[in-house]
PDB file of N, CA, C and O in Angstrom:
ATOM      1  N   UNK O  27     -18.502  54.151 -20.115  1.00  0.00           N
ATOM      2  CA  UNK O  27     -19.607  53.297 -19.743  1.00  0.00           C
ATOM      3  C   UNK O  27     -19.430  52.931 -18.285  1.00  0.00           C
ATOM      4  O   UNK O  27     -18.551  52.134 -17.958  1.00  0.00           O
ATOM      5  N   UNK O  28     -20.368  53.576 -17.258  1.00  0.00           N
ATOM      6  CA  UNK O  28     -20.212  53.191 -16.056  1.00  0.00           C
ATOM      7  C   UNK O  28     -20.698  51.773 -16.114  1.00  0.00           C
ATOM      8  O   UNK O  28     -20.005  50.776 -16.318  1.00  0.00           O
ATOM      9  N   UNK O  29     -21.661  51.814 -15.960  1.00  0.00           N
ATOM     10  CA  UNK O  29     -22.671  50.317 -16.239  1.00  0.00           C
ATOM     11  C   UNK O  29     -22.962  49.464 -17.185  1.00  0.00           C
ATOM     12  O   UNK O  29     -22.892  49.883 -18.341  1.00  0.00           O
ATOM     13  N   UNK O  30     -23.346  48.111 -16.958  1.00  0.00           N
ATOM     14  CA  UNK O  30     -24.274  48.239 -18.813  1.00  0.00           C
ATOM     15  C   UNK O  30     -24.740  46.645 -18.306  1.00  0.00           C
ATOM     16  O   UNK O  30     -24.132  45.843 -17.598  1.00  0.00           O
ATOM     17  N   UNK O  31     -26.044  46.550 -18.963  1.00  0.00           N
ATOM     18  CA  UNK O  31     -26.840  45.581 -18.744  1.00  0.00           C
ATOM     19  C   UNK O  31     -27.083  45.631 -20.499  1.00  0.00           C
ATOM     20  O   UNK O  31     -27.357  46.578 -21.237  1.00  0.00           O
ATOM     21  N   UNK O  32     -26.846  44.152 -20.785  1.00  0.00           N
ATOM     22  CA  UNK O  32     -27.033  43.818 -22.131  1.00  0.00           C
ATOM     23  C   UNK O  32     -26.349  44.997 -23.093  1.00  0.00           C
ATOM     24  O   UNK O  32     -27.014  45.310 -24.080  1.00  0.00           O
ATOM     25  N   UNK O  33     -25.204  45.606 -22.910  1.00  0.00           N
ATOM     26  CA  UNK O  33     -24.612  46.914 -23.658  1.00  0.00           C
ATOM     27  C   UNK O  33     -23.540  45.871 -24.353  1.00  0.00           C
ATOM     28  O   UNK O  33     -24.215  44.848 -24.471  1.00  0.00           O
ATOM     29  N   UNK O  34     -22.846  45.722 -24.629  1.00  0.00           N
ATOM     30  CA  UNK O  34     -21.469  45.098 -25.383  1.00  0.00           C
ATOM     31  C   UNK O  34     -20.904  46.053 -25.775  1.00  0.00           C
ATOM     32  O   UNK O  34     -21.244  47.008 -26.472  1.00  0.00           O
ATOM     33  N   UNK O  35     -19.817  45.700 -25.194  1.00  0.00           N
ATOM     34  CA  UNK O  35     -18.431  46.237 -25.162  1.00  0.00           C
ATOM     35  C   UNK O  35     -18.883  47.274 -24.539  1.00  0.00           C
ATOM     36  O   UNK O  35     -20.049  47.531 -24.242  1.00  0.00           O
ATOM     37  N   UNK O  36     -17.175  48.349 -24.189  1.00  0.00           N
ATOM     38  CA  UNK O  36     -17.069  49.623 -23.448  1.00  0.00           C
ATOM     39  C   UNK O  36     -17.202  50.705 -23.604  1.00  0.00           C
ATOM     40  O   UNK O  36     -17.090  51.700 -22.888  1.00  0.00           O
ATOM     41  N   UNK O  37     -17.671  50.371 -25.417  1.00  0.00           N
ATOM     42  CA  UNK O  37     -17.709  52.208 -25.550  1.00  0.00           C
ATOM     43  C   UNK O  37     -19.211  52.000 -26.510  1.00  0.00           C
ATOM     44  O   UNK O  37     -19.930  51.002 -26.451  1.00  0.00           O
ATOM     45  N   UNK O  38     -19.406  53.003 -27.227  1.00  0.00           N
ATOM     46  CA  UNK O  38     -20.541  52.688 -27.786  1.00  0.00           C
ATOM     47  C   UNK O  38     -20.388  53.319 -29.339  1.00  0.00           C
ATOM     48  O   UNK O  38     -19.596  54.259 -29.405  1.00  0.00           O
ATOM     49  N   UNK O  39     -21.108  52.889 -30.722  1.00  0.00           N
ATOM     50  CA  UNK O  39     -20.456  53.258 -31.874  1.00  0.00           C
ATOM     51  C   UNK O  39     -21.110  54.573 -31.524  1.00  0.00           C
ATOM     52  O   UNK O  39     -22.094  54.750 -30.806  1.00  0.00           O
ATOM     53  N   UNK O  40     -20.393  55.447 -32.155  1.00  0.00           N
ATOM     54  CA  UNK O  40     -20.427  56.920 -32.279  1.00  0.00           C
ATOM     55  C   UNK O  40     -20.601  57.519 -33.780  1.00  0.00           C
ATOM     56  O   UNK O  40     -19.732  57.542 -34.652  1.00  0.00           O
ATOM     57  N   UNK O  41     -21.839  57.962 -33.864  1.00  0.00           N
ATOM     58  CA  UNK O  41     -21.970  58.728 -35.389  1.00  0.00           C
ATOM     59  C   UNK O  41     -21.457  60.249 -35.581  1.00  0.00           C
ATOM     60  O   UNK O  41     -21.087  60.766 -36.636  1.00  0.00           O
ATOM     61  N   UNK O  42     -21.525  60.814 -34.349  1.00  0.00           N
ATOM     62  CA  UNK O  42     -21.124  62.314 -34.489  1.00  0.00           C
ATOM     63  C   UNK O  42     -21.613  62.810 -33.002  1.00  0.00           C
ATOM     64  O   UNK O  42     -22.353  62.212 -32.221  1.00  0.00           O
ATOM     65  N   UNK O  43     -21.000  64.036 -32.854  1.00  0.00           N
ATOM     66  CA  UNK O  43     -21.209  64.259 -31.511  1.00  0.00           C
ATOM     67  C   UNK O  43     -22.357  64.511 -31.162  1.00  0.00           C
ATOM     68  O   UNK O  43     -23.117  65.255 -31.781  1.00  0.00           O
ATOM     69  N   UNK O  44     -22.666  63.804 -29.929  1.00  0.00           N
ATOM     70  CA  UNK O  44     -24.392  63.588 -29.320  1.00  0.00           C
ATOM     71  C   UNK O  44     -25.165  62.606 -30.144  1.00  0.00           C
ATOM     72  O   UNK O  44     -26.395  62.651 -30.123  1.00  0.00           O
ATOM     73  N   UNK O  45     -24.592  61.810 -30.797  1.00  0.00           N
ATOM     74  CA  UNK O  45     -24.962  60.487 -31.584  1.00  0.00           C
ATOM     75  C   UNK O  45     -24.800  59.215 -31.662  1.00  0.00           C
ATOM     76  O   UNK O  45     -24.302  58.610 -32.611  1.00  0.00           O
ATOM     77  N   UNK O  46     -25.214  58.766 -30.666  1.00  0.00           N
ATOM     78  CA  UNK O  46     -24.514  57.347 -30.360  1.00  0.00           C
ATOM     79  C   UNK O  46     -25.623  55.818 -30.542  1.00  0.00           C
ATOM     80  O   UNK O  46     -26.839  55.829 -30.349  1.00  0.00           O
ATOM     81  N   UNK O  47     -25.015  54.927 -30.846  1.00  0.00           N
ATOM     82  CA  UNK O  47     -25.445  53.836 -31.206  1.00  0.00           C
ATOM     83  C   UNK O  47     -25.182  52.612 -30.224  1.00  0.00           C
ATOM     84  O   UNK O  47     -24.633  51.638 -30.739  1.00  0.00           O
ATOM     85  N   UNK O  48     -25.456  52.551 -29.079  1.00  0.00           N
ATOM     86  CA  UNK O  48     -25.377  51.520 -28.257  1.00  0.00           C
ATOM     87  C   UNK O  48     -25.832  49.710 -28.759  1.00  0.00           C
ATOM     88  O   UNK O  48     -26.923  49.192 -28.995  1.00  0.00           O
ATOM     89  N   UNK O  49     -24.799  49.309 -28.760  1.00  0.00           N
ATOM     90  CA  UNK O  49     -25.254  47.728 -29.023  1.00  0.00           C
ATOM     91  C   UNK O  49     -25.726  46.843 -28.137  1.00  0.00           C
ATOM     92  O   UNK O  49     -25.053  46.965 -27.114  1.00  0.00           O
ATOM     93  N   UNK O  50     -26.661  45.892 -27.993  1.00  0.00           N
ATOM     94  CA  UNK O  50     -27.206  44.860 -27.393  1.00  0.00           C
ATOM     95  C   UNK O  50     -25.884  43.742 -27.316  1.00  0.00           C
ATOM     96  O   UNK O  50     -24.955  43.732 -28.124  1.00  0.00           O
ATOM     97  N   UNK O  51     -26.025  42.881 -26.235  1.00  0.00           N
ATOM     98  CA  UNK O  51     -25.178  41.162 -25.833  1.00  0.00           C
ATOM     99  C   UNK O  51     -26.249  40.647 -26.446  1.00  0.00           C
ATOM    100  O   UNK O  51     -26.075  39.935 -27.435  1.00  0.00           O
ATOM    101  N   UNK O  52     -27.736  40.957 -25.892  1.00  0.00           N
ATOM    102  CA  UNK O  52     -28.594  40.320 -26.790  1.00  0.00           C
ATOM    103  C   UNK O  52     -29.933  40.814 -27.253  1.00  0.00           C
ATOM    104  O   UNK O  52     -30.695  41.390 -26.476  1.00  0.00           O
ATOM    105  N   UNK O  53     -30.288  40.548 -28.777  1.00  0.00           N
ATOM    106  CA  UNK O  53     -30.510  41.283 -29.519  1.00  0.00           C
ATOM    107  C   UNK O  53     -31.942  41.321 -29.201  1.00  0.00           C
ATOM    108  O   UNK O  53     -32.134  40.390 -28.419  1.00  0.00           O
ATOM    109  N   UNK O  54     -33.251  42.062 -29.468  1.00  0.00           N
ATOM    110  CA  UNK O  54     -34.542  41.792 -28.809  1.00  0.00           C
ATOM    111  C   UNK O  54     -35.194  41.313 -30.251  1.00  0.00           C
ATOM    112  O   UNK O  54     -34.607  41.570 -31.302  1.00  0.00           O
ATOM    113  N   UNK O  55     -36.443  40.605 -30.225  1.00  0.00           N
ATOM    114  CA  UNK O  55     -36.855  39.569 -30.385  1.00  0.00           C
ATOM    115  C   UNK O  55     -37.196  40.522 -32.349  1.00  0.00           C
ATOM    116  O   UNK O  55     -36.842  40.087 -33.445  1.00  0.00           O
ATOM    117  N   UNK O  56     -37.868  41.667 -32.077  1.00  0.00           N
ATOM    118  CA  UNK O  56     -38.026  42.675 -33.012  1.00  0.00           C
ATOM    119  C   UNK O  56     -37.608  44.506 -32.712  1.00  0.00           C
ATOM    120  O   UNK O  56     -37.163  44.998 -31.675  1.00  0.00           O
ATOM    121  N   UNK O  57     -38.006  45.332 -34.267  1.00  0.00           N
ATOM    122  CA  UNK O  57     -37.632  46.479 -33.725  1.00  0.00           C
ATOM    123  C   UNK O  57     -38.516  46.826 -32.891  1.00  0.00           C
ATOM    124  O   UNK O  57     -38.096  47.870 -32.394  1.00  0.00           O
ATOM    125  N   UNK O  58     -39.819  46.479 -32.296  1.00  0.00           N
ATOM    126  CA  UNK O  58     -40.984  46.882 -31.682  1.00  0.00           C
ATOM    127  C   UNK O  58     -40.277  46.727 -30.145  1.00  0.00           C
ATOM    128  O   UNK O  58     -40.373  45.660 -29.539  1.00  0.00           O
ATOM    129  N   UNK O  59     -39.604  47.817 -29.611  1.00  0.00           N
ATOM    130  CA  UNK O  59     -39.714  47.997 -28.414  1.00  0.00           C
ATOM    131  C   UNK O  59     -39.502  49.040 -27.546  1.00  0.00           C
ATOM    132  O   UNK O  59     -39.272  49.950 -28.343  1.00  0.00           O
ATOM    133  N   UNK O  60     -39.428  49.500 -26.496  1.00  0.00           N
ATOM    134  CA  UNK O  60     -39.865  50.889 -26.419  1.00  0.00           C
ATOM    135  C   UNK O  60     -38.315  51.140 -25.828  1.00  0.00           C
ATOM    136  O   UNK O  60     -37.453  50.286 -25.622  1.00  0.00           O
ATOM    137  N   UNK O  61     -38.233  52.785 -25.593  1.00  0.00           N
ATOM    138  CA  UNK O  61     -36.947  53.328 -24.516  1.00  0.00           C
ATOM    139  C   UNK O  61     -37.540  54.414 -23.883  1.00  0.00           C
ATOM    140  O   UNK O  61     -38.609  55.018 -23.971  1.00  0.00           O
ATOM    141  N   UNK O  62     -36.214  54.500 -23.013  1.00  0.00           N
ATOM    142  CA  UNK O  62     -36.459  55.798 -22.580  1.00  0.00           C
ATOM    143  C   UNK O  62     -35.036  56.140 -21.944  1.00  0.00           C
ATOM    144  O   UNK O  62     -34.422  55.171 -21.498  1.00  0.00           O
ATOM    145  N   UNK O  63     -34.518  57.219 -21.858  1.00  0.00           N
ATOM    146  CA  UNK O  63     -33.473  58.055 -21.456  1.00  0.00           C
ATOM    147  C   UNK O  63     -33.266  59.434 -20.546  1.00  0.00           C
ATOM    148  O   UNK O  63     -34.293  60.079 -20.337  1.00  0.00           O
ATOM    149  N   UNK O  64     -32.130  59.891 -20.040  1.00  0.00           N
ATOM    150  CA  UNK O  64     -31.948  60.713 -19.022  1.00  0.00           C
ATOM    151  C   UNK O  64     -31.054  61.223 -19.281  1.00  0.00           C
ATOM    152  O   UNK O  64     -30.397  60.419 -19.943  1.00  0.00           O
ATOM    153  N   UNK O  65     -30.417  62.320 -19.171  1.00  0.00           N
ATOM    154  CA  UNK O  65     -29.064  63.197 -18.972  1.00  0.00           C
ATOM    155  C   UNK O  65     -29.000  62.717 -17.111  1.00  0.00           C
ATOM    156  O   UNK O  65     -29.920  62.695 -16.293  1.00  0.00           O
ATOM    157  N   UNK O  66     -27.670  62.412 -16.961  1.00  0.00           N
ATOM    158  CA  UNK O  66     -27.188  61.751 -15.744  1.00  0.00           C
ATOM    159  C   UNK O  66     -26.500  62.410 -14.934  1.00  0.00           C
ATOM    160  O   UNK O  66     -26.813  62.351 -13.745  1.00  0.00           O
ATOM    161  N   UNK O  67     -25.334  63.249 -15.362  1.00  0.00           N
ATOM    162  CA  UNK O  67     -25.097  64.026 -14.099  1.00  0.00           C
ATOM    163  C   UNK O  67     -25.109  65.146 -13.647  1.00  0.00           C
ATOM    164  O   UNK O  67     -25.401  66.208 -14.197  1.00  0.00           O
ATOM    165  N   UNK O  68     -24.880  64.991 -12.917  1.00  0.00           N
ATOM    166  CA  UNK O  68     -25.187  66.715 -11.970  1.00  0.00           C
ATOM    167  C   UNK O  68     -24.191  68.146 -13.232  1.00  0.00           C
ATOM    168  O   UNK O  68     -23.099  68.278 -13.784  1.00  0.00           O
ATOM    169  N   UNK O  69     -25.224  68.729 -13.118  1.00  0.00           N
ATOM    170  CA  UNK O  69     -25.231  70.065 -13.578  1.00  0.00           C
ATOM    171  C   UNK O  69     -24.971  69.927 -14.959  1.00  0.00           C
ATOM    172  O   UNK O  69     -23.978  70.430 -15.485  1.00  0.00           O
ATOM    173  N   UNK O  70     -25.948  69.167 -15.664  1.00  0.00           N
ATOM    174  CA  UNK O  70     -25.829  69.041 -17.286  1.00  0.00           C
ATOM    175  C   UNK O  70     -27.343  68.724 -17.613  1.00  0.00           C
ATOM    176  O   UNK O  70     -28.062  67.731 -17.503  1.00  0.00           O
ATOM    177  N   UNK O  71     -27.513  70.137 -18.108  1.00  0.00           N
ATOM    178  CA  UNK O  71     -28.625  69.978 -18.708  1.00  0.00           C
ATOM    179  C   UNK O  71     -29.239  70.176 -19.857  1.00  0.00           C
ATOM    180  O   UNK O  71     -28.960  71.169 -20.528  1.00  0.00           O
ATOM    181  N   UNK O  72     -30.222  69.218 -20.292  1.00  0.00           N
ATOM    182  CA  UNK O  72     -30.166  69.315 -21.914  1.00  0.00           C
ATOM    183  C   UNK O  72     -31.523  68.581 -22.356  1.00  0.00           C
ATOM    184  O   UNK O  72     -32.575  68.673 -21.723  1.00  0.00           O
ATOM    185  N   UNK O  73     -31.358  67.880 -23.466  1.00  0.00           N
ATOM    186  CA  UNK O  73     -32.405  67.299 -24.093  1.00  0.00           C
ATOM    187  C   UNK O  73     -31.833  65.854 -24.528  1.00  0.00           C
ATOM    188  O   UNK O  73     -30.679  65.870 -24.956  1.00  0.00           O
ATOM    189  N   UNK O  74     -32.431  64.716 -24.479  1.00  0.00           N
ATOM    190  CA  UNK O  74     -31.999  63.132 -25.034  1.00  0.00           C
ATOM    191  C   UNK O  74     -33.138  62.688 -25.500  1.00  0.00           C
ATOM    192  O   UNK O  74     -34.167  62.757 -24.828  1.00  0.00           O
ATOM    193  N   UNK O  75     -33.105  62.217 -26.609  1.00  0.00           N
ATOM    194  CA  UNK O  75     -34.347  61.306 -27.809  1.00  0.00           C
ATOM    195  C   UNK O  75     -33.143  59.480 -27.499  1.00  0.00           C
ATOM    196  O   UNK O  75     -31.941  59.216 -27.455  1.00  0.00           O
ATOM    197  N   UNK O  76     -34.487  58.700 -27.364  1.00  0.00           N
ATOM    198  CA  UNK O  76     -33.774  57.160 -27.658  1.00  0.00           C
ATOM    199  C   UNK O  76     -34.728  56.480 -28.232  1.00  0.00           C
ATOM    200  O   UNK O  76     -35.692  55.884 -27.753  1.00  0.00           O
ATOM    201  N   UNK O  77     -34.254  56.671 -29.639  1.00  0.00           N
ATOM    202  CA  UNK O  77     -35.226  55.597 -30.282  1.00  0.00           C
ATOM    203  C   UNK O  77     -34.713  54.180 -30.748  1.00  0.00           C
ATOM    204  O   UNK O  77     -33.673  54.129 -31.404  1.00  0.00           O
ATOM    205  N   UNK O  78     -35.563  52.761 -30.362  1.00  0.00           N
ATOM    206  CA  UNK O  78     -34.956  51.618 -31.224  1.00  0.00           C
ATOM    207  C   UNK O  78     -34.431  51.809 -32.839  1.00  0.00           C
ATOM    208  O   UNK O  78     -35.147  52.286 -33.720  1.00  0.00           O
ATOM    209  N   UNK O  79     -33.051  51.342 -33.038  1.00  0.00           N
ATOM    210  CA  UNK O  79     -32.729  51.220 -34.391  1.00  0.00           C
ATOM    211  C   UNK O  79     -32.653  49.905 -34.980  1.00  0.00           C
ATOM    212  O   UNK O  79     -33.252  49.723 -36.039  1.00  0.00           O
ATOM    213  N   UNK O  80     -32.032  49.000 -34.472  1.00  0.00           N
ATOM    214  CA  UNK O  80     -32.889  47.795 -35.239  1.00  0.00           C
ATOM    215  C   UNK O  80     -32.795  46.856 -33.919  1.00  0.00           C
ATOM    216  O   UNK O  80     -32.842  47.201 -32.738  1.00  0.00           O
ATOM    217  N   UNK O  81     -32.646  45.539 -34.490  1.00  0.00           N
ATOM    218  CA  UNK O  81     -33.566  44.628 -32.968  1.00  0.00           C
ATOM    219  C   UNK O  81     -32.010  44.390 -32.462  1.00  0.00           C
ATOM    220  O   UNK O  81     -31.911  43.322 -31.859  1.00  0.00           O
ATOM    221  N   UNK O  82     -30.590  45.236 -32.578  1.00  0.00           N
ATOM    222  CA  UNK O  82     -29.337  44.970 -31.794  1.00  0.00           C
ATOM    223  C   UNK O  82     -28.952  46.170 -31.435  1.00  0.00           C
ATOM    224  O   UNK O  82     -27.755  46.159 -31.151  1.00  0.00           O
ATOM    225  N   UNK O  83     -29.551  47.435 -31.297  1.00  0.00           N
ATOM    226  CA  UNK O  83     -29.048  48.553 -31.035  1.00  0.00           C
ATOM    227  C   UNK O  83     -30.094  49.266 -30.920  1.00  0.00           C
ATOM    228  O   UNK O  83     -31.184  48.756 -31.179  1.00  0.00           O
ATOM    229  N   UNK O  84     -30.012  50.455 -30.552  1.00  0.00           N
ATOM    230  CA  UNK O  84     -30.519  51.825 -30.139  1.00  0.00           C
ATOM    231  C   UNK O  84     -30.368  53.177 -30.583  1.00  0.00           C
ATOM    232  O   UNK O  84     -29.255  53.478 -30.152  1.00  0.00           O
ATOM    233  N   UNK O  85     -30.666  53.821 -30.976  1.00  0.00           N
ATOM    234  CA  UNK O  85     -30.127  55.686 -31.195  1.00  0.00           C
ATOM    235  C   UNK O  85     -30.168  56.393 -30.078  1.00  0.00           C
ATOM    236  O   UNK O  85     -31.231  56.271 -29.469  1.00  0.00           O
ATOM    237  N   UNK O  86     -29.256  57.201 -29.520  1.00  0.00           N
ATOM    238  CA  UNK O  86     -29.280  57.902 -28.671  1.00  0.00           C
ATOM    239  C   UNK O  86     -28.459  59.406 -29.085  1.00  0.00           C
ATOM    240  O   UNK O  86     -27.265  59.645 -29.268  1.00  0.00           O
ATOM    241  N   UNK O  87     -29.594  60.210 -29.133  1.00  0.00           N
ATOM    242  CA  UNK O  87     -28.935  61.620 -29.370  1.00  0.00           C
ATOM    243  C   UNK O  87     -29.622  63.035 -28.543  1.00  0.00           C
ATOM    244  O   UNK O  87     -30.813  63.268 -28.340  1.00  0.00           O
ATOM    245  N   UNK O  88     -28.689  63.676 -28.246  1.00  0.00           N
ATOM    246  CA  UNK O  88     -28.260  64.578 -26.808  1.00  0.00           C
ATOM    247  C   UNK O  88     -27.783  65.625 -27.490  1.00  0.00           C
ATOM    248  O   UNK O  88     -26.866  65.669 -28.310  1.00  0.00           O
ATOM    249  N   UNK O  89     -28.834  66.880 -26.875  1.00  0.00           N
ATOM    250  CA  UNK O  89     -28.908  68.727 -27.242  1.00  0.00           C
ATOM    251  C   UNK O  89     -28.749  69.208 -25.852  1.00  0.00           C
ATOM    252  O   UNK O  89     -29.158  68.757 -24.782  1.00  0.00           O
ATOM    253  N   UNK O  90     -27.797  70.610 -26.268  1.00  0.00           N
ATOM    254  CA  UNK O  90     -27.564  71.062 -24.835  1.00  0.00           C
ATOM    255  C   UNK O  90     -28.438  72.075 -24.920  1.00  0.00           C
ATOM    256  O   UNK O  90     -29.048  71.788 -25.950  1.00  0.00           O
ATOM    257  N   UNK O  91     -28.993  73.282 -24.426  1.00  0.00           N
ATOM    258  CA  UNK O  91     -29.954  74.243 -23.925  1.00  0.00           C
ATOM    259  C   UNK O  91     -29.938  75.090 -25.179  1.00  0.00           C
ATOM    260  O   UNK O  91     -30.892  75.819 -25.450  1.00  0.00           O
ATOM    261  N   UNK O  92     -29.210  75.030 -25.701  1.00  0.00           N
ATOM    262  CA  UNK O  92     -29.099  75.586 -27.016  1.00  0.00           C
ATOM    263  C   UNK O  92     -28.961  74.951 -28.420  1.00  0.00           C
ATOM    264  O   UNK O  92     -28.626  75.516 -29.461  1.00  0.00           O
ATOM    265  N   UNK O  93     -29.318  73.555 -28.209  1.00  0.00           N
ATOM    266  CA  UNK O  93     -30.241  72.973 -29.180  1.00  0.00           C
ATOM    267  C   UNK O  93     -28.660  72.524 -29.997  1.00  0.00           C
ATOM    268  O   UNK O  93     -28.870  72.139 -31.148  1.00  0.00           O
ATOM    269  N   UNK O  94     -27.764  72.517 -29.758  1.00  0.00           N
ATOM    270  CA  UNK O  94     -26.672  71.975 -30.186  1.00  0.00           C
ATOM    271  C   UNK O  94     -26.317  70.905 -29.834  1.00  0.00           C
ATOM    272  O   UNK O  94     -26.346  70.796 -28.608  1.00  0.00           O
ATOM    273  N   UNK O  95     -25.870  69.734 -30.538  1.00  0.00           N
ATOM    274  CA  UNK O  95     -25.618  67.716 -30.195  1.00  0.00           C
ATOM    275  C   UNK O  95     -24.346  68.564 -29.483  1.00  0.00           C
ATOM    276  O   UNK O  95     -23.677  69.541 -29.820  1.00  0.00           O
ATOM    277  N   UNK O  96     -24.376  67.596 -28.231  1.00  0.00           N
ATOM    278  CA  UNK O  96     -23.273  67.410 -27.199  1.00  0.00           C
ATOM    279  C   UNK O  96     -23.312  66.325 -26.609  1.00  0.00           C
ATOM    280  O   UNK O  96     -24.405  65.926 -26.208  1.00  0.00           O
ATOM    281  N   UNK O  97     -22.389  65.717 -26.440  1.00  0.00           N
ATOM    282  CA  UNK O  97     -22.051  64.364 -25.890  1.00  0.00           C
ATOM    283  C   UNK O  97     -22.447  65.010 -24.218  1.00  0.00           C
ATOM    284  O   UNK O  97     -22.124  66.056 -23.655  1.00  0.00           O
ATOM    285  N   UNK O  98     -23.099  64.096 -23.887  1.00  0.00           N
ATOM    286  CA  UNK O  98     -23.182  63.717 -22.003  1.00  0.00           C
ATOM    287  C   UNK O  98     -22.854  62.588 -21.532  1.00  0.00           C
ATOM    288  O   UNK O  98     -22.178  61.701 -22.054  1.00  0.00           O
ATOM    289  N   UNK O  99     -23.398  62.638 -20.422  1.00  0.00           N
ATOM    290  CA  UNK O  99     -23.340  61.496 -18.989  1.00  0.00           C
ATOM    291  C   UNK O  99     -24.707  61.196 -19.776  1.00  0.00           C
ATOM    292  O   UNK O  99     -25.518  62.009 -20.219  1.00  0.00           O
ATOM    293  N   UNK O 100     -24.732  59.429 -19.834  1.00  0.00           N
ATOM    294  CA  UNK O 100     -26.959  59.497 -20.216  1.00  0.00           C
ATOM    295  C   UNK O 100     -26.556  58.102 -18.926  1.00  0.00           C
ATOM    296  O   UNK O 100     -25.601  57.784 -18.217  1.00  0.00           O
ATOM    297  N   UNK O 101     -27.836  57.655 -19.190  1.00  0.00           N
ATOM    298  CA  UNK O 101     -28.963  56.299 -18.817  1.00  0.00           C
ATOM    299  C   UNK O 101     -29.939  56.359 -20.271  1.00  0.00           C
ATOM    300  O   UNK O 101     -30.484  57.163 -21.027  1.00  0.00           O
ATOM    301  N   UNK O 102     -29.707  54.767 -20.038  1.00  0.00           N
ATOM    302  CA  UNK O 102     -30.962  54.668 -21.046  1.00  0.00           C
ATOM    303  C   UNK O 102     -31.736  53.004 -20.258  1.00  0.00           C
ATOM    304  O   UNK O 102     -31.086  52.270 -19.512  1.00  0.00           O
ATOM    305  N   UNK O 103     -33.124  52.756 -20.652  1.00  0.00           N
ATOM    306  CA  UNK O 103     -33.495  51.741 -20.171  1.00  0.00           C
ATOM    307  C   UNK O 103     -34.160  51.198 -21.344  1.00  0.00           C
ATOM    308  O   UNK O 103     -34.714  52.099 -21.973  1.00  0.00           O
ATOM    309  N   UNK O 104     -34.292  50.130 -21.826  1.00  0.00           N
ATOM    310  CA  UNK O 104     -35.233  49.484 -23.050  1.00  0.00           C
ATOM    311  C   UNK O 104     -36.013  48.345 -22.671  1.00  0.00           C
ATOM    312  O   UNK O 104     -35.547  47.522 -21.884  1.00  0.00           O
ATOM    313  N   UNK O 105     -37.329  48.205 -23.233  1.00  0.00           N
ATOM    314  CA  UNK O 105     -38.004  46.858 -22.735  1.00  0.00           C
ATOM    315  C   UNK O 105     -38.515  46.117 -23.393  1.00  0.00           C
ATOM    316  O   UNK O 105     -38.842  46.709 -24.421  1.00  0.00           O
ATOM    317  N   UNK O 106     -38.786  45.165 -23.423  1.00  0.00           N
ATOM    318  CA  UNK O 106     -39.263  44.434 -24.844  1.00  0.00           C
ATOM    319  C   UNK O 106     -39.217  42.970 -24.769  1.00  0.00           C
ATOM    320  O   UNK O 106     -39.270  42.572 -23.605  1.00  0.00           O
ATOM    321  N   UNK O 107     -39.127  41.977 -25.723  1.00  0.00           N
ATOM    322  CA  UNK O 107     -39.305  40.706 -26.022  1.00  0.00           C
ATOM    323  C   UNK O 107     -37.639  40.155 -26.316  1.00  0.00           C
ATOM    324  O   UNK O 107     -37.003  41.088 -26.808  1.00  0.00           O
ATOM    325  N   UNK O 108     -36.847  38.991 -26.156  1.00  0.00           N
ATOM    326  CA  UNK O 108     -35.767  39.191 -26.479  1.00  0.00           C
ATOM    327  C   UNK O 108     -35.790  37.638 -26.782  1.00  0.00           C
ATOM    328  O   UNK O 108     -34.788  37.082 -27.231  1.00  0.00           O
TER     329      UNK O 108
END
């Protein structure tokens, strides 16, 4: 975790590779809120879905060019009511 705005703690729960569950410091108000995500560094390229999972976390899961979960470098941004 380079950064983290409202992330808790340093790592993030992990379901399987390219599956990660990022937690909120604080939780948003409902699940109604939007994301969006990026593959981050140089020379990794792929595919990232971030959908809200409940109103303290996130899903974040990452395909490399061949459609296989691989862990990356991401960004993610979320917005909403809190």
């Amino acid at each position: 975790l380079a950064a983290s705005y409202n992330i808790a703690g340093a790592t993030c729960n992990k379901s399987a590779t390219g599956d990660l569950f990022p937690n909120f410091d604080i939780d948003f108000s409902s699940a109604n809120y939007s994301c969006s995500g990026s593959i981050a560094a140089a020379g990794q390229i792929g595919s990232i879905a971030v959908t809200p999972n409940a109103v303290g976390s996130v899903r974040v899961q990452m395909w490399n060019l061949a459609a296989v979960a691989t862990d990356f470098s991401f960004s993610i941004q979320c917005f909403g009511d809190q």
